[in-house]
Short mmCIF file of C-alpha atoms in Angstrom, two decimals:
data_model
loop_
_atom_site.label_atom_id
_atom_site.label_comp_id
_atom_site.label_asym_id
_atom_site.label_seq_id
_atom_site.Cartn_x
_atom_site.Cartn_y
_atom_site.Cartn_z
CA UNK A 217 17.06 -24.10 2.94
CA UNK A 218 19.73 -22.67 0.76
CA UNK A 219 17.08 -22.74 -2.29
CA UNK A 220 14.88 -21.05 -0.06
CA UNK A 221 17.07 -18.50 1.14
CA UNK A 222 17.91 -17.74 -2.51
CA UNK A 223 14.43 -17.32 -3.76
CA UNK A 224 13.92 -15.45 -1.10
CA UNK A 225 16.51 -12.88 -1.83
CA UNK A 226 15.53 -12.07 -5.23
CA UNK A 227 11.75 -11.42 -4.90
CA UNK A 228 12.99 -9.06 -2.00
CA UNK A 229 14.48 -7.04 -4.69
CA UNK A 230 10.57 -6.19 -5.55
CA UNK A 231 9.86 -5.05 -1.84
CA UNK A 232 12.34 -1.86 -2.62
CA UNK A 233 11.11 -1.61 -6.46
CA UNK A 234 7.67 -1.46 -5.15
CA UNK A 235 8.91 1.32 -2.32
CA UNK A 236 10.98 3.34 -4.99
CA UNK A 237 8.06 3.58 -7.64
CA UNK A 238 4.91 3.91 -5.23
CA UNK A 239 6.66 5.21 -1.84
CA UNK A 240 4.79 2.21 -0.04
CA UNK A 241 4.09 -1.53 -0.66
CA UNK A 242 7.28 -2.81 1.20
CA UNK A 243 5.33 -4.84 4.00
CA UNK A 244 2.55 -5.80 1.83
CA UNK A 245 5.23 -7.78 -0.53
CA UNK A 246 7.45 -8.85 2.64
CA UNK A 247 5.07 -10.38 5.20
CA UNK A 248 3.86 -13.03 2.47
CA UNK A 249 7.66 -13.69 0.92
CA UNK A 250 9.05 -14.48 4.49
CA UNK A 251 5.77 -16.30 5.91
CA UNK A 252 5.10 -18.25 2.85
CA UNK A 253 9.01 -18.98 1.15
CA UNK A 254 11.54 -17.97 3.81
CA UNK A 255 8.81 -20.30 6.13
CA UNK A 256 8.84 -17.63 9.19
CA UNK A 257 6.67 -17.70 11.86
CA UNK A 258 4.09 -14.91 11.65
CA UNK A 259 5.34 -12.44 14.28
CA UNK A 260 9.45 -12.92 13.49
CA UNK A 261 7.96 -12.56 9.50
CA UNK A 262 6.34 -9.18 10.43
CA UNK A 263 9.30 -7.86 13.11
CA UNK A 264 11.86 -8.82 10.11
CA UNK A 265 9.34 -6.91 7.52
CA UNK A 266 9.50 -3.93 9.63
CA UNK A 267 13.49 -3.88 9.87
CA UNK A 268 13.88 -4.17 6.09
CA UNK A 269 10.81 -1.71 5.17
CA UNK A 270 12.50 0.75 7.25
CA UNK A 271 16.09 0.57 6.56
CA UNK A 272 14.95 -0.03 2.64
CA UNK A 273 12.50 3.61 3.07
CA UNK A 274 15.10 5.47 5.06
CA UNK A 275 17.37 4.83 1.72
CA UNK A 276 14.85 5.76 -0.93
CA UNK A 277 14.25 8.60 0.85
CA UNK A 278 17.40 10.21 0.62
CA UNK A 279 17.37 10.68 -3.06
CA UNK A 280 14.07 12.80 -2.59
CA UNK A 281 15.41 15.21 -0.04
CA UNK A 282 17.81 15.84 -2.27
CA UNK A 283 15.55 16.71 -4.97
CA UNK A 284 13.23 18.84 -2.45
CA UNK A 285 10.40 16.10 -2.72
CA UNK A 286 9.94 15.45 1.16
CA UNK A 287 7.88 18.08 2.82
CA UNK A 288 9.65 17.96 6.51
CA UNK A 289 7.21 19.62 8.89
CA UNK A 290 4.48 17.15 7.90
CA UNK A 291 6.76 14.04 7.55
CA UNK A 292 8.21 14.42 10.70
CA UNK A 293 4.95 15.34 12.84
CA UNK A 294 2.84 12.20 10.87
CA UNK A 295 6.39 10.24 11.83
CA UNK A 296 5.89 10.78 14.93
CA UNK A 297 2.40 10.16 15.97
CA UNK A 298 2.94 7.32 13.37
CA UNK A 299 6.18 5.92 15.80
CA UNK A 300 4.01 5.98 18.67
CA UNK A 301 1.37 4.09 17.39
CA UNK A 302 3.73 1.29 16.10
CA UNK A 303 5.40 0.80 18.88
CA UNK A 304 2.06 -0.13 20.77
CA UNK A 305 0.99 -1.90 17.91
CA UNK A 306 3.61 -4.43 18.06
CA UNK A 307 3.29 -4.69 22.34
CA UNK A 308 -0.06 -5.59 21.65
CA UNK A 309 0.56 -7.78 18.66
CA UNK A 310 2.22 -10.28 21.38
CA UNK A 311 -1.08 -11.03 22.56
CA UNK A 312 -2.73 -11.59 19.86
CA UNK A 313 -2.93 -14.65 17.88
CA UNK A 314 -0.61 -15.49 14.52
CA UNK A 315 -4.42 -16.35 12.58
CA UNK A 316 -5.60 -13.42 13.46
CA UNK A 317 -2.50 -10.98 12.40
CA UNK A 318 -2.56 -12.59 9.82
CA UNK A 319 -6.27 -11.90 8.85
CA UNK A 320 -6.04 -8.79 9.59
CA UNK A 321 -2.95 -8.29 7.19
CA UNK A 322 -5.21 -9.61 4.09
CA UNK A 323 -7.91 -7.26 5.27
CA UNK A 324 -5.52 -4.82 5.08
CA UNK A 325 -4.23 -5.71 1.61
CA UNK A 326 -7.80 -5.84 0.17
CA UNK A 327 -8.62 -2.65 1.63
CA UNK A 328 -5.53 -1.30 0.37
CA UNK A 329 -5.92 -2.42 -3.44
CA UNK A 330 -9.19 -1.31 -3.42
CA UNK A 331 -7.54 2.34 -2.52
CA UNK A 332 -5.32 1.96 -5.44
CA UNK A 333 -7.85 0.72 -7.98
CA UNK A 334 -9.92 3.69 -6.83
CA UNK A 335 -7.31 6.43 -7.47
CA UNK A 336 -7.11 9.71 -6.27
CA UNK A 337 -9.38 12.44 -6.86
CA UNK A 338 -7.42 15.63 -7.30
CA UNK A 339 -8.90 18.67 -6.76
CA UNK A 340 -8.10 21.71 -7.75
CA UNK A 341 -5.72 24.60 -6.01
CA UNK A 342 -4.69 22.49 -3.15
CA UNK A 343 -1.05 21.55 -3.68
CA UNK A 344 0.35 24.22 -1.56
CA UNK A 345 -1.91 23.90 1.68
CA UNK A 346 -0.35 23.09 4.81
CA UNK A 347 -2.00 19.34 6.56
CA UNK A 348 -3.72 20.23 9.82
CA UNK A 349 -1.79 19.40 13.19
CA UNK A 350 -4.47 17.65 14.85
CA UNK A 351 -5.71 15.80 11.73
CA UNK A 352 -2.37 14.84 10.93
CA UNK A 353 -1.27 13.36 14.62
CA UNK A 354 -4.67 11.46 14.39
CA UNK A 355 -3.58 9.83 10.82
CA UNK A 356 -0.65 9.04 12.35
CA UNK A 357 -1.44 7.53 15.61
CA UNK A 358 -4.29 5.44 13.30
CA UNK A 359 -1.51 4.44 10.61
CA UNK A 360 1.19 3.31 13.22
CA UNK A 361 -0.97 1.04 15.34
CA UNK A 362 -2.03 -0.87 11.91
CA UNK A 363 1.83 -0.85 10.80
CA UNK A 364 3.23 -2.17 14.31
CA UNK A 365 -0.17 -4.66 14.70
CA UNK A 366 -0.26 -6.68 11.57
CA UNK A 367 3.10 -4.95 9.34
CA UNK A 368 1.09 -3.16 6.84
CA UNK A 369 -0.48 0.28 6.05
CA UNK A 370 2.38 1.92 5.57
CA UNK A 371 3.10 3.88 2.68
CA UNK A 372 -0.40 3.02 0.63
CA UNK A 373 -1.81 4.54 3.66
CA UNK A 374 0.47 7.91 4.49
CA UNK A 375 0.41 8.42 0.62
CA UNK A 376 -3.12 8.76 -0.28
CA UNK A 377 -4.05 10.64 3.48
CA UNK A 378 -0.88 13.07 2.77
CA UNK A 379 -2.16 13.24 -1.44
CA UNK A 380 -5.83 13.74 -0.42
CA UNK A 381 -6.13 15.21 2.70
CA UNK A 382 -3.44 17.94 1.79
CA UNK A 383 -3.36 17.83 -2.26
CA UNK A 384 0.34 17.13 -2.23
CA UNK A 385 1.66 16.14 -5.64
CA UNK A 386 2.28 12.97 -5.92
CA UNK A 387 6.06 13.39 -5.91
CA UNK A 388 6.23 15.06 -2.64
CA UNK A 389 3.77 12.62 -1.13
CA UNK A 390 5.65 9.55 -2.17
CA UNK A 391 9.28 11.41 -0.60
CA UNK A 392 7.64 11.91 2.56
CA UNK A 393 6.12 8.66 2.97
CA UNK A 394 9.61 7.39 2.85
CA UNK A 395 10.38 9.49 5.97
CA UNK A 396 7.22 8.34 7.33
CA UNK A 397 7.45 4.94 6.99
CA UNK A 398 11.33 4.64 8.40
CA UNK A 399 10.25 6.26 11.39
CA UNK A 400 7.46 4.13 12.50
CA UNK A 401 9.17 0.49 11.39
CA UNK A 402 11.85 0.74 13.37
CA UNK A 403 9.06 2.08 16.37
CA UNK A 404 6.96 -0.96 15.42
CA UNK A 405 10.56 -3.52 15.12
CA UNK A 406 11.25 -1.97 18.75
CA UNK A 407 8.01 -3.14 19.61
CA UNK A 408 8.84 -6.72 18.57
CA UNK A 409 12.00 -6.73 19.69
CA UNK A 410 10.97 -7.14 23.81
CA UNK A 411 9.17 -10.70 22.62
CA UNK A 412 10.60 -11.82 19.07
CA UNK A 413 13.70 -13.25 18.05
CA UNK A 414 15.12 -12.04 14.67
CA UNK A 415 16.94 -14.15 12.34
CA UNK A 416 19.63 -10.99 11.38
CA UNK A 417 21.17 -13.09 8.78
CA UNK A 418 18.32 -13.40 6.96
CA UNK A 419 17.44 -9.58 7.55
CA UNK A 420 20.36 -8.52 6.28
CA UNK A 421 20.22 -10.32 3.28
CA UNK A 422 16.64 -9.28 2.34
CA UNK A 423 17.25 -5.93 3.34
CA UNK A 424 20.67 -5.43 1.22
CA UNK A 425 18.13 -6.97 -1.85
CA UNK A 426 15.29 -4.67 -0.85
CA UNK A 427 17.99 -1.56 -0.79
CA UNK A 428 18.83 -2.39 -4.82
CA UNK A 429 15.54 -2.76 -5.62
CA UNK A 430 14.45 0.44 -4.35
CA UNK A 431 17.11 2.41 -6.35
CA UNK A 432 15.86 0.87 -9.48
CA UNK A 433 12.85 1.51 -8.92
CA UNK A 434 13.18 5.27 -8.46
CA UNK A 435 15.16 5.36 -11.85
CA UNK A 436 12.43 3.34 -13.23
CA UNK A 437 9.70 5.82 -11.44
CA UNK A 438 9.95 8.22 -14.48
CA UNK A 439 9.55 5.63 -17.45
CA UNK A 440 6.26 3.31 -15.88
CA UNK A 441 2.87 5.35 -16.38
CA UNK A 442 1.70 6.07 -12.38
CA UNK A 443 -1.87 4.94 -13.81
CA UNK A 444 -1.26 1.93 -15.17
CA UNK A 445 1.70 0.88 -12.25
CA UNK A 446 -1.10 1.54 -9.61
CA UNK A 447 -3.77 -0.03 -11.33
CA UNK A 448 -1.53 -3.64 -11.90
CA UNK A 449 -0.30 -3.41 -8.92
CA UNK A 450 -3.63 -3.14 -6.85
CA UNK A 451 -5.13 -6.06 -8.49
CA UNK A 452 -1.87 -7.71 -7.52
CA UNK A 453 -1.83 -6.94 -4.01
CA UNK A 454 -5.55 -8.16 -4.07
CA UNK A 455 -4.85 -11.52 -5.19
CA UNK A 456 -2.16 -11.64 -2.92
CA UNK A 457 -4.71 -10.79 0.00
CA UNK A 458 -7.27 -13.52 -1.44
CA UNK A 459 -4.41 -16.22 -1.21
CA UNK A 460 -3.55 -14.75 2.41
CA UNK A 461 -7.20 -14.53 3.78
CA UNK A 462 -7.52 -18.10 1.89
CA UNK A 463 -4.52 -19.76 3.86
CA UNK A 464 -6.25 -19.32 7.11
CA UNK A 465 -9.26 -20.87 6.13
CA UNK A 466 -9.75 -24.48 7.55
CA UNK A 467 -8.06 -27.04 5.60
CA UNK A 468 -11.43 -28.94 4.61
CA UNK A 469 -12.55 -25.50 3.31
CA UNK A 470 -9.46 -24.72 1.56
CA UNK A 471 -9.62 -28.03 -0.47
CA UNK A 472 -13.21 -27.37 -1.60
CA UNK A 473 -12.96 -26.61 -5.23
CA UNK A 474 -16.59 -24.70 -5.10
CA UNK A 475 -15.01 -21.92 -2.99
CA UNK A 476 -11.92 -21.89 -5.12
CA UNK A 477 -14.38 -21.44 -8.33
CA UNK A 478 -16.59 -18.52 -6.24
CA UNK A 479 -13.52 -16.79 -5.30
CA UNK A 480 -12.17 -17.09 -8.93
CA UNK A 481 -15.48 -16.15 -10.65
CA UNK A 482 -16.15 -12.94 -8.29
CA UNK A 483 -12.42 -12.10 -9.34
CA UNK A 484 -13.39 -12.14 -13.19
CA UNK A 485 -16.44 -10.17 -12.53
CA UNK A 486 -14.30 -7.64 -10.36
CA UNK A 487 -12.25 -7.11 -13.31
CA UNK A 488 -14.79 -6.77 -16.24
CA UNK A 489 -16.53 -4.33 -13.81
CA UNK A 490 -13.62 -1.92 -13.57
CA UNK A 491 -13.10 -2.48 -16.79
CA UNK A 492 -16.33 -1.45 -17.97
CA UNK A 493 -15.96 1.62 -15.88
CA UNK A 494 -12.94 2.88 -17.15
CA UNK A 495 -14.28 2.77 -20.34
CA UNK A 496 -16.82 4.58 -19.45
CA UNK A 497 -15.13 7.44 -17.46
CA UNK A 498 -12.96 7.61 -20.99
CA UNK A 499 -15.60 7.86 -23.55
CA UNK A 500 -16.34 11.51 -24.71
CA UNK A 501 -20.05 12.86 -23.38
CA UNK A 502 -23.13 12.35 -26.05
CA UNK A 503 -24.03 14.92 -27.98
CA UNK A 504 -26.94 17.26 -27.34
CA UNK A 505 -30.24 15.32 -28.75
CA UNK A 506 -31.89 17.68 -31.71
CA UNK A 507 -34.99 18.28 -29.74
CA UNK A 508 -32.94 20.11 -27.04
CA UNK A 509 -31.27 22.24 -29.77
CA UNK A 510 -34.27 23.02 -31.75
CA UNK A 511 -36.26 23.79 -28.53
CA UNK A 512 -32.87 26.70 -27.43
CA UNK A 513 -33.62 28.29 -30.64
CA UNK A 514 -37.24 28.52 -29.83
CA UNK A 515 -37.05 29.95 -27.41
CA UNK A 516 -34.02 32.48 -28.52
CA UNK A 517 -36.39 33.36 -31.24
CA UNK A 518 -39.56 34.28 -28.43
#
């Protein structure tokens, strides 16, 4: 147990590295460490995920403010809808069952790399507009009840609705997502707290882990390419969703080595696909074919 306890320590120091570089990933890294090392049961691994995401987000987040990189009317108004949503979310999570929380967490990480694979699709002269009320109480009523159901959709959710649905920069999205995400965890943890028992020493110690993490990672936010961090990182939050979605498979299905070699194969292809892409999307347009050109002079001479 001490071994365990250990290990699971230092990978927590990756749930605040991931939360200072990105603004979001803290439940997506914590719900697998403390189900699958730290050997939780599903709901006390998602109420304890919630208590160190938000004590770990309400930290990073300070730095930001003091930089000016949390816009405050949005934050607080997404916070809130986002709080009430959580805390239903984790009433209702009582009645449903640990297989299907968990489920619905890999679903959630799949959908979530594929969001970060895909980017974001600036467009142009929308950084200063203000997020609509009602649109943004609707995100975050939608992004709470996820976060306080299954512990995810936190900040890989508030970031991309608050970059595309407003054109924030990414700076200011990632500071308020901070605020965003403290505010509904602890909602959600309350949640949890009327029918799951938390194992604080634990929490603390993953939580004072997380905390360090997330301060380097914010020094380390300037240095890593935001391309290349989001694009790593979403392939490995997918595999990490395969292995989830894979664990609550039956066990005579889990030992078959064809579906290990499907899942494996459709990976690789996956891969070379975007890959393919991205070379695409980089290579310079052809050049305009002769016939074209000789046919504009034509008719410039007519």
């Amino acid at each position: 147990m001490t071994g365990s306890l250990a290990l699971t320590v230092a990978l927590a120091v990756l749930i605040g590295v991931s939360l200072g570089l990105l603004g979001g990933g803290g439940s997506i890294l914590a719900v697998p460490l403390l189900v699958y090392v730290a050997d939780l049961p599903a709901r006390e691994a998602i109420a304890t995920s919630l208590l160190v995401v938000g004590v770990t987000s309400a930290v990073g987040a300070l730095p930001h403010a003091r930089a000016g990189r949390v816009r405050w009317r949005t934050g607080l108004l997404f916070g809130a809808a986002g709080m009430a949503g959580a805390y239903g979310g984790g009433r209702l999570a009582a009645f449903v069952p640990a297989a299907v929380l968990l489920t619905g967490f890999a679903l959630m990480m799949l959908a979530t790399a594929t969001a970060m694979l895909r980017g974001r699709r600036d467009g142009p002269g929308r950084q200063r507009r203000e997020l609509p009320v009602a649109r943004v109480l609707l995100d975050g009523v939608v992004v709470g009840l996820v976060t306080g159901l299954v512990g995810a959709g936190g900040g890989f959710l508030v970031v991309p609705a608050l970059a595309l649905l407003g054109g924030l920069p990414m700076p200011v999205a990632v500071g308020t997502s901070l605020v965003v995400i403290a505010m509904k965890s602890f909602a959600g943890l309350a949640g949890y707290l009327s029918t799951v028992a938390i194992d604080w020493g634990l929490a603390a110690a993953v939580t004072g882990a997380a905390v360090l993490g997330s301060l380097a990672g914010g020094r380390l936010a300037g240095q890593v390419p935001e391309d290349v961090l989001r694009r790593a990182f979403g392939w490995f939050v997918a595999a990490m969703g395969v292995f989830v979605l894979a664990q609550q498979l039956p066990q005579d299905l889990r030992a078959d080595p064809l579906l290990w070699t499907v899942a494996t194969t459709t990976v690789a292809v996956a891969v070379v696909v975007a890959g393919v892409r991205r070379i695409r999307r980089r290579l310079p347009p052809p050049p305009a074919s002769s016939d074209s050109n000789t046919t504009g002079k034509r008719q410039d001479s007519m």
